[in-house]
Short mmCIF file of C-alpha atoms and ligand atoms in Angstrom, two decimals:
data_model
loop_
_atom_site.label_atom_id
_atom_site.label_comp_id
_atom_site.label_asym_id
_atom_site.label_seq_id
_atom_site.Cartn_x
_atom_site.Cartn_y
_atom_site.Cartn_z
CA UNK A 1 130.35 79.12 77.38
CA UNK A 2 131.82 80.17 80.73
CA UNK A 3 129.60 79.50 83.74
CA UNK A 4 129.42 82.33 86.23
CA UNK A 5 128.61 81.71 89.84
CA UNK A 6 126.09 78.96 89.47
CA UNK A 7 126.06 75.24 90.07
CA UNK A 8 127.74 72.57 87.97
CA UNK A 9 125.03 70.12 88.99
CA UNK A 10 122.47 69.33 86.28
CA UNK A 11 119.29 71.24 86.97
CA UNK A 12 115.74 70.76 85.73
CA UNK A 13 113.34 73.71 85.62
CA UNK A 14 109.71 72.63 85.69
CA UNK A 15 107.44 75.56 84.86
CA UNK A 16 103.77 74.95 85.61
CA UNK A 17 101.55 77.38 83.73
CA UNK A 18 104.12 77.78 80.98
CA UNK A 19 101.65 79.05 78.38
CA UNK A 20 100.41 81.86 80.66
CA UNK A 21 101.18 85.55 80.59
CA UNK A 22 103.92 85.52 83.21
CA UNK A 23 105.87 82.75 81.50
CA UNK A 24 105.58 84.37 78.11
CA UNK A 25 106.52 87.88 79.15
CA UNK A 26 108.99 87.23 81.96
CA UNK A 27 110.09 83.68 82.69
CA UNK A 28 110.99 82.29 79.30
CA UNK A 29 112.92 85.43 78.28
CA UNK A 30 114.67 85.44 81.69
CA UNK A 31 115.80 81.81 81.41
CA UNK A 32 117.04 82.40 77.88
CA UNK A 33 118.96 85.50 78.96
CA UNK A 34 120.56 83.60 81.82
CA UNK A 35 121.54 80.94 79.32
CA UNK A 36 123.10 83.48 76.95
CA UNK A 37 125.01 85.13 79.78
CA UNK A 38 126.37 81.77 80.93
CA UNK A 39 124.46 81.84 84.21
CA UNK A 40 122.60 78.56 83.81
CA UNK A 41 124.14 75.29 84.91
CA UNK A 42 126.06 73.60 82.08
CA UNK A 43 123.58 70.74 81.97
CA UNK A 44 119.95 71.74 82.29
CA UNK A 45 116.45 70.92 81.07
CA UNK A 46 113.34 73.01 80.93
CA UNK A 47 110.01 71.22 81.16
CA UNK A 48 107.13 73.52 80.31
CA UNK A 49 103.82 72.31 81.63
CA UNK A 50 100.23 73.37 81.06
CA UNK A 51 96.82 72.00 80.11
CA UNK A 52 97.34 72.84 76.46
CA UNK A 53 97.82 70.05 73.99
CA UNK A 54 101.31 70.76 72.66
CA UNK A 55 104.01 68.53 71.26
CA UNK A 56 107.66 69.12 72.08
CA UNK A 57 108.06 70.58 68.59
CA UNK A 58 105.13 72.99 68.77
CA UNK A 59 106.21 74.08 72.24
CA UNK A 60 109.77 74.73 71.05
CA UNK A 61 108.31 76.83 68.29
CA UNK A 62 106.31 78.76 70.90
CA UNK A 63 109.48 79.38 72.90
CA UNK A 64 111.37 80.35 69.76
CA UNK A 65 108.82 83.05 68.89
CA UNK A 66 109.11 84.44 72.41
CA UNK A 67 112.90 84.67 72.53
CA UNK A 68 113.90 85.18 68.92
CA UNK A 69 113.69 88.96 69.29
CA UNK A 70 115.91 88.98 72.29
CA UNK A 71 119.11 90.81 71.52
CA UNK A 72 122.42 89.08 70.80
CA UNK A 73 121.07 85.53 70.55
CA UNK A 74 122.73 83.71 67.70
CA UNK A 75 120.87 80.95 65.87
CA UNK A 76 123.35 78.46 67.29
CA UNK A 77 122.62 79.67 70.80
CA UNK A 78 118.93 79.39 70.22
CA UNK A 79 119.06 75.89 68.75
CA UNK A 80 121.18 74.55 71.61
CA UNK A 81 118.78 76.16 74.08
CA UNK A 82 115.66 74.77 72.41
CA UNK A 83 117.18 71.28 72.41
CA UNK A 84 116.93 71.40 76.20
CA UNK A 85 113.24 72.33 76.20
CA UNK A 86 110.33 69.86 76.36
CA UNK A 87 106.61 70.02 77.04
CA UNK A 88 104.57 68.09 79.57
CA UNK A 89 100.81 68.25 79.35
CA UNK A 90 99.26 68.28 82.82
CA UNK A 91 96.04 68.91 84.68
CA UNK A 92 97.20 70.39 87.90
CA UNK A 93 94.68 68.62 90.13
CA UNK A 94 95.32 65.24 88.58
CA UNK A 95 97.75 62.91 90.40
CA UNK A 96 98.33 60.98 87.18
CA UNK A 97 99.87 64.08 85.56
CA UNK A 98 102.42 64.31 88.36
CA UNK A 99 103.17 60.60 88.16
CA UNK A 100 103.96 60.97 84.45
CA UNK A 101 106.12 63.99 85.18
CA UNK A 102 107.95 61.85 87.73
CA UNK A 103 108.72 59.26 85.05
CA UNK A 104 110.06 62.00 82.79
CA UNK A 105 112.29 63.28 85.56
CA UNK A 106 113.62 59.78 86.24
CA UNK A 107 114.46 59.54 82.51
CA UNK A 108 116.31 62.86 82.61
CA UNK A 109 118.30 61.82 85.68
CA UNK A 110 119.16 58.57 83.90
CA UNK A 111 120.41 60.57 80.94
CA UNK A 112 122.56 62.79 83.16
CA UNK A 113 123.74 59.76 85.12
CA UNK A 114 123.08 61.81 88.26
CA UNK A 115 120.24 62.95 90.43
CA UNK A 116 119.56 66.45 89.12
CA UNK A 117 118.47 69.52 91.08
CA UNK A 118 114.83 70.32 90.49
CA UNK A 119 113.13 73.66 90.56
CA UNK A 120 109.32 73.76 90.40
CA UNK A 121 107.94 77.14 89.36
CA UNK A 122 104.23 77.67 90.03
CA UNK A 123 103.38 80.32 87.42
CA UNK A 124 99.68 79.59 87.90
CA UNK A 125 96.69 81.44 89.35
CA UNK A 126 96.90 81.50 93.16
CA UNK A 127 93.67 79.50 93.54
CA UNK A 128 95.62 76.46 92.28
CA UNK A 129 98.35 76.68 94.91
CA UNK A 130 96.65 74.55 97.52
CA UNK A 131 95.91 71.59 95.28
CA UNK A 132 99.31 71.82 93.60
CA UNK A 133 101.26 71.90 96.85
CA UNK A 134 99.42 68.77 97.92
CA UNK A 135 99.86 66.98 94.62
CA UNK A 136 103.52 67.88 94.45
CA UNK A 137 104.15 66.61 97.94
CA UNK A 138 102.05 63.44 97.49
CA UNK A 139 103.78 62.61 94.24
CA UNK A 140 107.14 62.59 95.98
CA UNK A 141 108.57 64.80 93.23
CA UNK A 142 109.84 67.36 95.70
CA UNK A 143 111.74 64.89 97.85
CA UNK A 144 115.47 65.51 97.36
CA UNK A 145 117.61 62.48 96.46
CA UNK A 146 119.74 63.02 99.56
CA UNK A 147 121.10 65.82 101.73
CA UNK A 148 124.07 66.19 99.39
CA UNK A 149 122.55 65.63 95.99
CA UNK A 150 119.55 66.74 94.00
CA UNK A 151 117.92 69.59 95.90
CA UNK A 152 114.31 70.43 95.14
CA UNK A 153 112.89 73.95 95.43
CA UNK A 154 109.44 75.40 94.95
CA UNK A 155 108.89 78.92 93.61
CA UNK A 156 105.58 80.62 94.23
CA UNK A 157 104.31 83.92 92.95
CA UNK A 158 102.39 86.50 94.92
CA UNK A 159 99.68 87.09 95.95
CA UNK A 160 100.31 84.43 98.55
CA UNK A 161 96.81 84.01 99.98
CA UNK A 162 93.87 86.44 99.93
CA UNK A 163 94.11 87.67 103.49
CA UNK A 164 95.85 86.82 106.74
CA UNK A 165 93.77 83.65 107.33
CA UNK A 166 94.22 82.12 103.89
CA UNK A 167 97.92 83.06 103.88
CA UNK A 168 98.32 81.36 107.27
CA UNK A 169 96.55 78.24 106.02
CA UNK A 170 98.69 78.07 102.87
CA UNK A 171 101.80 78.61 104.87
CA UNK A 172 100.86 75.96 107.38
CA UNK A 173 100.42 73.52 104.53
CA UNK A 174 103.68 74.56 102.87
CA UNK A 175 105.44 74.19 106.21
CA UNK A 176 104.16 70.63 106.58
CA UNK A 177 105.13 69.64 103.05
CA UNK A 178 108.42 71.47 102.53
CA UNK A 179 111.27 72.85 104.57
CA UNK A 180 111.61 76.65 104.69
CA UNK A 181 114.88 76.48 102.70
CA UNK A 182 112.97 74.82 99.84
CA UNK A 183 110.35 77.57 99.57
CA UNK A 184 111.01 80.66 97.45
CA UNK A 185 108.15 83.19 97.68
CA UNK A 186 108.59 85.67 94.90
CA UNK A 187 108.11 89.39 95.03
CA UNK A 188 109.92 90.41 91.87
CA UNK A 189 110.27 93.97 93.15
CA UNK A 190 112.83 92.76 95.66
CA UNK A 191 114.92 91.52 92.74
CA UNK A 192 114.94 94.87 90.93
CA UNK A 193 118.39 96.42 90.85
CA UNK A 194 117.15 99.77 92.17
CA UNK A 195 115.36 98.13 95.09
CA UNK A 196 118.50 96.32 96.14
CA UNK A 197 120.28 99.62 96.00
CA UNK A 198 118.07 101.15 98.69
CA UNK A 199 119.64 98.96 101.32
CA UNK A 200 123.17 99.47 100.06
CA UNK A 201 122.72 103.22 99.76
CA UNK A 202 121.21 103.64 103.20
CA UNK A 203 123.73 101.60 105.11
CA UNK A 204 126.89 102.44 103.18
CA UNK A 205 126.63 106.23 103.33
CA UNK A 206 127.32 107.56 106.79
CA UNK A 207 125.75 110.92 105.94
CA UNK A 208 122.20 109.53 105.86
CA UNK A 209 121.83 106.92 108.58
CA UNK A 210 122.19 109.38 111.52
CA UNK A 211 119.27 111.47 110.22
CA UNK A 212 117.13 108.55 109.02
CA UNK A 213 114.48 108.92 111.68
CA UNK A 214 111.53 110.90 113.04
CA UNK A 215 113.75 113.76 114.21
CA UNK A 216 114.75 114.69 110.68
CA UNK A 217 112.27 113.06 108.35
CA UNK A 218 108.91 114.71 107.82
CA UNK A 219 107.16 112.16 105.62
CA UNK A 220 107.78 109.41 103.08
CA UNK A 221 105.88 108.88 99.84
CA UNK A 222 105.87 105.55 98.03
CA UNK A 223 104.12 105.25 94.70
CA UNK A 224 103.69 102.68 91.97
CA UNK A 225 101.73 104.29 89.16
CA UNK A 226 100.87 102.52 85.94
CA UNK A 227 99.61 103.81 82.63
CA UNK A 228 98.10 100.56 81.44
CA UNK A 229 94.74 99.25 82.59
CA UNK A 230 94.12 95.62 83.47
CA UNK A 231 94.61 94.47 79.87
CA UNK A 232 94.10 90.74 79.33
CA UNK A 233 94.26 89.96 83.06
CA UNK A 234 90.74 91.18 83.87
CA UNK A 235 89.35 87.96 85.34
CA UNK A 236 92.35 87.49 87.62
CA UNK A 237 92.57 91.14 88.60
CA UNK A 238 88.90 91.45 89.42
CA UNK A 239 89.31 88.82 92.14
CA UNK A 240 92.35 90.52 93.55
CA UNK A 241 92.31 94.34 93.22
CA UNK A 242 95.15 96.84 93.56
CA UNK A 243 95.72 96.52 97.30
CA UNK A 244 96.31 92.78 97.12
CA UNK A 245 97.97 92.86 93.71
CA UNK A 246 100.74 95.33 94.53
CA UNK A 247 99.97 96.85 97.97
CA UNK A 248 100.45 93.78 100.15
CA UNK A 249 103.72 92.96 98.42
CA UNK A 250 105.63 95.40 96.15
CA UNK A 251 104.63 98.57 97.98
CA UNK A 252 105.13 97.13 101.46
CA UNK A 253 108.50 95.74 100.43
CA UNK A 254 109.52 99.22 99.30
CA UNK A 255 108.42 100.49 102.68
CA UNK A 256 110.34 97.73 104.45
CA UNK A 257 113.59 98.59 102.66
CA UNK A 258 113.21 102.30 103.35
CA UNK A 259 112.22 101.90 106.98
CA UNK A 260 114.04 98.80 108.28
CA UNK A 261 116.84 98.91 110.80
CA UNK A 262 120.43 98.07 110.00
CA UNK A 263 120.59 94.31 109.32
CA UNK A 264 124.27 94.40 110.39
CA UNK A 265 125.07 91.46 108.11
CA UNK A 266 124.49 90.87 104.43
CA UNK A 267 122.80 87.53 105.03
CA UNK A 268 119.31 86.35 104.09
CA UNK A 269 118.55 85.67 107.72
CA UNK A 270 119.51 89.15 108.92
CA UNK A 271 118.00 91.11 106.04
CA UNK A 272 114.72 89.20 105.97
CA UNK A 273 114.58 89.40 109.75
CA UNK A 274 114.78 93.22 109.75
CA UNK A 275 112.31 93.56 106.87
CA UNK A 276 109.85 91.40 108.82
CA UNK A 277 110.39 93.37 112.03
CA UNK A 278 109.49 96.71 110.49
CA UNK A 279 106.46 95.25 108.70
CA UNK A 280 105.28 93.88 112.02
CA UNK A 281 105.52 97.37 113.51
CA UNK A 282 102.99 98.78 111.01
CA UNK A 283 100.03 100.13 112.88
CA UNK A 284 96.81 98.39 111.71
CA UNK A 285 94.17 100.63 110.12
CA UNK A 286 90.74 99.51 111.29
CA UNK A 287 87.07 100.45 111.52
CA UNK A 288 86.27 104.14 111.09
CA UNK A 289 89.92 105.01 110.52
CA UNK A 290 89.81 103.22 107.19
CA UNK A 291 87.53 105.92 105.76
CA UNK A 292 89.84 108.62 107.12
CA UNK A 293 93.19 107.47 105.83
CA UNK A 294 92.46 105.13 102.92
CA UNK A 295 91.08 105.97 99.48
CA UNK A 296 90.00 103.40 96.93
CA UNK A 297 89.19 104.12 93.32
CA UNK A 298 88.22 102.48 90.07
CA UNK A 299 88.93 103.87 86.62
CA UNK A 300 85.97 104.62 84.41
CA UNK A 301 85.75 101.98 81.73
CA UNK A 302 87.01 99.22 84.04
CA UNK A 303 83.58 97.55 84.14
CA UNK A 304 83.68 97.21 80.37
CA UNK A 305 87.04 95.42 80.34
CA UNK A 306 87.10 91.72 79.47
CA UNK A 307 86.60 89.34 82.40
CA UNK A 308 85.24 91.93 84.87
CA UNK A 309 82.09 91.13 86.84
CA UNK A 310 79.05 93.24 86.01
CA UNK A 311 78.88 95.50 89.04
CA UNK A 312 82.37 94.88 90.27
CA UNK A 313 83.58 97.11 93.09
CA UNK A 314 87.18 95.95 92.77
CA UNK A 315 89.61 98.83 93.21
CA UNK A 316 92.17 99.68 90.55
CA UNK A 317 93.62 102.43 92.73
CA UNK A 318 94.38 102.99 96.39
CA UNK A 319 96.19 105.52 98.49
CA UNK A 320 96.67 105.32 102.21
CA UNK A 321 98.55 106.75 105.12
CA UNK A 322 100.55 104.19 107.07
CA UNK A 323 102.29 104.64 110.40
CA UNK A 324 105.07 102.60 111.94
CA UNK A 325 105.10 102.12 115.66
CA UNK A 326 108.70 102.14 116.69
CA UNK A 327 111.23 104.58 118.09
CA UNK A 328 112.66 105.46 114.69
CA UNK A 329 109.39 106.31 112.95
CA UNK A 330 106.81 107.29 115.55
CA UNK A 331 104.75 110.18 114.12
CA UNK A 332 106.09 110.00 110.56
CA UNK A 333 103.41 109.37 107.90
CA UNK A 334 104.15 106.98 105.05
CA UNK A 335 101.90 107.74 102.08
CA UNK A 336 101.41 104.72 99.86
CA UNK A 337 99.72 104.96 96.50
CA UNK A 338 99.19 102.81 93.45
CA UNK A 339 96.84 102.61 90.51
CA UNK A 340 96.26 101.46 86.97
CA UNK A 341 95.21 103.57 83.96
CA UNK A 342 96.85 106.68 85.37
CA UNK A 343 98.52 109.48 83.50
CA UNK A 344 102.10 108.51 84.21
CA UNK A 345 104.18 105.39 84.59
CA UNK A 346 106.32 105.86 87.65
CA UNK A 347 107.54 103.90 90.64
CA UNK A 348 109.43 105.90 93.21
CA UNK A 349 110.02 106.61 96.84
CA UNK A 350 110.61 110.10 98.15
CA UNK A 351 111.87 110.86 101.62
CA UNK A 352 111.07 114.45 102.66
CA UNK A 353 113.26 115.92 105.36
CA UNK A 354 112.10 118.48 107.90
CA UNK A 355 112.76 122.20 107.59
CA UNK A 356 116.02 123.52 108.93
CA UNK A 357 115.82 125.00 112.44
CA UNK A 358 116.55 128.56 111.39
CA UNK A 359 115.85 130.25 108.12
CA UNK A 360 118.43 132.50 106.45
CA UNK A 361 115.65 133.78 104.27
CA UNK A 362 115.67 137.15 102.60
CA UNK A 363 113.29 139.49 104.44
CA UNK A 364 109.68 138.80 103.54
CA UNK A 365 110.44 135.62 101.62
CA UNK A 366 108.87 132.45 102.93
CA UNK A 367 111.25 129.80 101.79
CA UNK A 368 110.81 126.34 103.12
CA UNK A 369 114.15 124.72 102.73
CA UNK A 370 113.34 121.09 102.73
CA UNK A 371 115.57 118.44 101.30
CA UNK A 372 114.11 115.50 99.50
CA UNK A 373 115.73 112.25 98.51
CA UNK A 374 114.13 110.25 95.72
CA UNK A 375 114.75 106.63 94.77
CA UNK A 376 113.39 106.10 91.29
CA UNK A 377 112.70 102.41 90.85
CA UNK A 378 111.52 102.85 87.27
CA UNK A 379 111.66 104.28 84.65
CA UNK A 380 114.85 106.42 84.55
CA UNK A 381 116.19 104.45 87.48
CA UNK A 382 118.29 106.49 89.79
CA UNK A 383 118.66 108.49 92.97
CA UNK A 384 118.39 112.25 93.33
CA UNK A 385 118.75 114.66 96.20
CA UNK A 386 117.12 118.04 96.22
CA UNK A 387 119.11 120.68 98.04
CA UNK A 388 119.16 124.46 98.19
CA UNK A 389 121.79 126.85 96.88
CA UNK A 390 122.11 130.59 96.62
CA UNK A 391 121.17 132.02 93.28
CA UNK A 392 124.34 133.60 91.86
CA UNK A 393 124.47 137.38 91.68
CA UNK A 394 123.28 140.39 93.73
CA UNK A 395 120.63 138.44 95.49
CA UNK A 396 120.07 136.38 98.58
CA UNK A 397 117.53 134.15 96.95
CA UNK A 398 117.77 130.41 97.21
CA UNK A 399 116.92 127.94 94.54
CA UNK A 400 116.38 124.20 94.44
CA UNK A 401 119.07 122.07 92.77
CA UNK A 402 119.43 118.34 92.28
CA UNK A 403 122.31 115.97 92.73
CA UNK A 404 121.45 112.97 90.63
CA UNK A 405 122.71 109.54 89.84
CA UNK A 406 121.16 107.93 86.77
CA UNK A 407 121.61 104.24 86.20
CA UNK A 408 121.54 104.64 82.45
CA UNK A 409 124.60 106.81 82.57
CA UNK A 410 126.58 103.84 83.89
CA UNK A 411 127.78 101.27 81.38
CA UNK A 412 127.41 98.34 83.80
CA UNK A 413 123.64 98.94 83.80
CA UNK A 414 123.36 97.10 80.50
CA UNK A 415 124.71 94.00 82.21
CA UNK A 416 122.38 94.27 85.18
CA UNK A 417 119.97 91.34 85.28
CA UNK A 418 116.25 91.84 84.84
CA UNK A 419 114.27 91.04 88.02
CA UNK A 420 113.18 87.56 86.90
CA UNK A 421 116.71 86.65 85.87
CA UNK A 422 117.77 87.50 89.38
CA UNK A 423 114.88 85.53 90.91
CA UNK A 424 115.84 82.38 89.00
CA UNK A 425 119.56 82.83 89.48
CA UNK A 426 119.23 83.25 93.25
CA UNK A 427 116.90 80.28 93.48
CA UNK A 428 119.48 78.11 91.72
CA UNK A 429 122.12 79.40 94.15
CA UNK A 430 119.80 78.83 97.09
CA UNK A 431 120.03 82.45 98.26
CA UNK A 432 116.71 83.52 99.80
CA UNK A 433 117.58 87.16 100.53
CA UNK A 434 115.39 88.54 97.77
CA UNK A 435 112.44 86.29 98.57
CA UNK A 436 109.75 86.87 101.16
CA UNK A 437 109.92 84.95 104.41
CA UNK A 438 106.91 83.52 106.23
CA UNK A 439 107.15 86.31 108.79
CA UNK A 440 107.11 89.02 106.14
CA UNK A 441 104.11 87.52 104.39
CA UNK A 442 102.23 87.28 107.69
CA UNK A 443 103.04 90.79 108.83
CA UNK A 444 102.10 92.38 105.54
CA UNK A 445 98.77 90.55 105.51
CA UNK A 446 98.23 91.55 109.14
CA UNK A 447 98.40 95.17 107.98
CA UNK A 448 96.34 94.80 104.79
CA UNK A 449 93.56 92.47 106.01
CA UNK A 450 91.76 94.90 108.37
CA UNK A 451 91.64 97.47 105.54
CA UNK A 452 90.15 94.90 103.17
CA UNK A 453 87.57 93.96 105.81
CA UNK A 454 86.38 97.49 106.42
CA UNK A 455 86.81 99.43 103.24
CA UNK A 456 83.67 97.99 101.65
CA UNK A 457 81.86 100.53 103.83
CA UNK A 458 83.78 103.45 102.34
CA UNK A 459 83.20 105.23 99.05
CA UNK A 460 84.59 103.78 95.85
CA UNK A 461 85.71 106.83 93.86
CA UNK A 462 85.85 106.65 90.11
CA UNK A 463 88.54 108.40 88.09
CA UNK A 464 89.18 109.20 84.50
CA UNK A 465 91.61 107.00 82.57
CA UNK A 466 94.87 108.83 82.09
CA UNK A 467 94.25 111.11 85.09
CA UNK A 468 96.10 111.35 88.38
CA UNK A 469 93.49 109.18 90.16
CA UNK A 470 90.83 110.34 92.61
CA UNK A 471 91.71 113.45 94.59
CA UNK A 472 89.99 112.42 97.76
CA UNK A 473 92.61 113.07 100.43
CA UNK A 474 94.70 116.20 100.63
CA UNK A 475 98.20 114.75 101.01
CA UNK A 476 98.79 113.35 97.53
C1 BG6 B 501 102.71 92.59 89.20
C2 BG6 B 501 101.26 92.96 89.24
O1 BG6 B 501 103.08 91.89 90.35
O2 BG6 B 501 103.48 93.77 89.12
C3 BG6 B 501 100.87 93.78 88.02
O3 BG6 B 501 100.47 91.78 89.28
C4 BG6 B 501 101.77 94.98 87.90
O4 BG6 B 501 99.52 94.20 88.09
C5 BG6 B 501 103.23 94.55 87.96
O5 BG6 B 501 101.51 95.60 86.66
C6 BG6 B 501 104.19 95.71 87.98
O6 BG6 B 501 105.49 95.18 87.85
P1 BG6 B 501 106.57 95.94 87.00
O7 BG6 B 501 107.82 95.15 87.18
O8 BG6 B 501 106.07 95.97 85.59
O9 BG6 B 501 106.64 97.30 87.59
#
């Protein structure tokens, strides 16, 4: 199998929480896909770890059932892959478990005859982060063999903290235990093909950048709408809620990509720097303002879902109006909205441009000629521009038309990696562009925390499953 763009060094993937939802639905399929596409290092091992009592054989069987439906995997492929998979039973607050893992890793390095690279993926509930960071650091497992050989990297999922204070604490601890280049904070939205395209599109097309500001843009809408409810994740979700689950991260990262300034260079440092700068410029929403520009909702039937507290007031929906305090965006509202159990499944960003200065409208006709540019993140990934054209014939009427680019119409789309493939691939390469920096995490919490503090005093609207959510503010 030809290796493409990744390291020749042996690499060990340790996945903590390997029997959880994320590993089953995303990580294991992503690693297998990378393997099939020749994007994993030639020599690798996967150590799955959880509290469950599994043998290597039963765990391999578990992995087999997850990946056997994946397209184009031959039996030979699968067998060779499974040969590189083992299980390590661990209690994540128990030093002994890490010591045993250390022995296993020494054995693997002995087998390779080299100090391998090691990637530790924390696919565990966020309340375990603190103890795991400490145990990992104390165990010495994350100490690289040397500057040249055997890097160690730690991957953490969002939500990173519960608010600005806990995020700061976690980050302080991470900073003491690991170097910034070892820490990969995941927001899988950043790794979606269509999200990466926002940056490329904006800064490679000279026709947009000159008008990408308050003089020409009227408003921006960002939405992440889901059909499904909380499903089997009730207990986790009830502690978190929509604003922390997707608002503090996915939605604010969409905003960052739409609103950031030109990074000038395609480097992690420049791109993450500009994303952080625009997030820092978000105007905090506090006190009475929360009730005016933020809506929270809960779908009816949520309280009956498994794992939800009796009288839970956790939101499954929010919409809010954000403002960015800088020269480019002063006065432009950014409407952010997300919810579960809604009528449609749609993630998109629409930029609405202002009306033209004069109106060549037929007498008596009130035509507002506004252009709109939509980035559809999913489904039907693509970009479309709404413009106006004269209706053909003996008329002066105008009608709206669309110029569209659909990803599915392009053959290369089939080859495009799924977000978690990209996350893992970039971590192996050591490229942090699509991961959140400390500054981004801090700035996004700085915006979200005051809302969380004050919105308990505002109404919690309920909405019908399969509806468009509560209609509490006029703009959505
Ligand atoms: C996750 C959230 O981060 O993103 C989930 O925890 C949400 O609640 C999911 O459903 C949405 O991601 P995607 O890739 O399915 O749009």
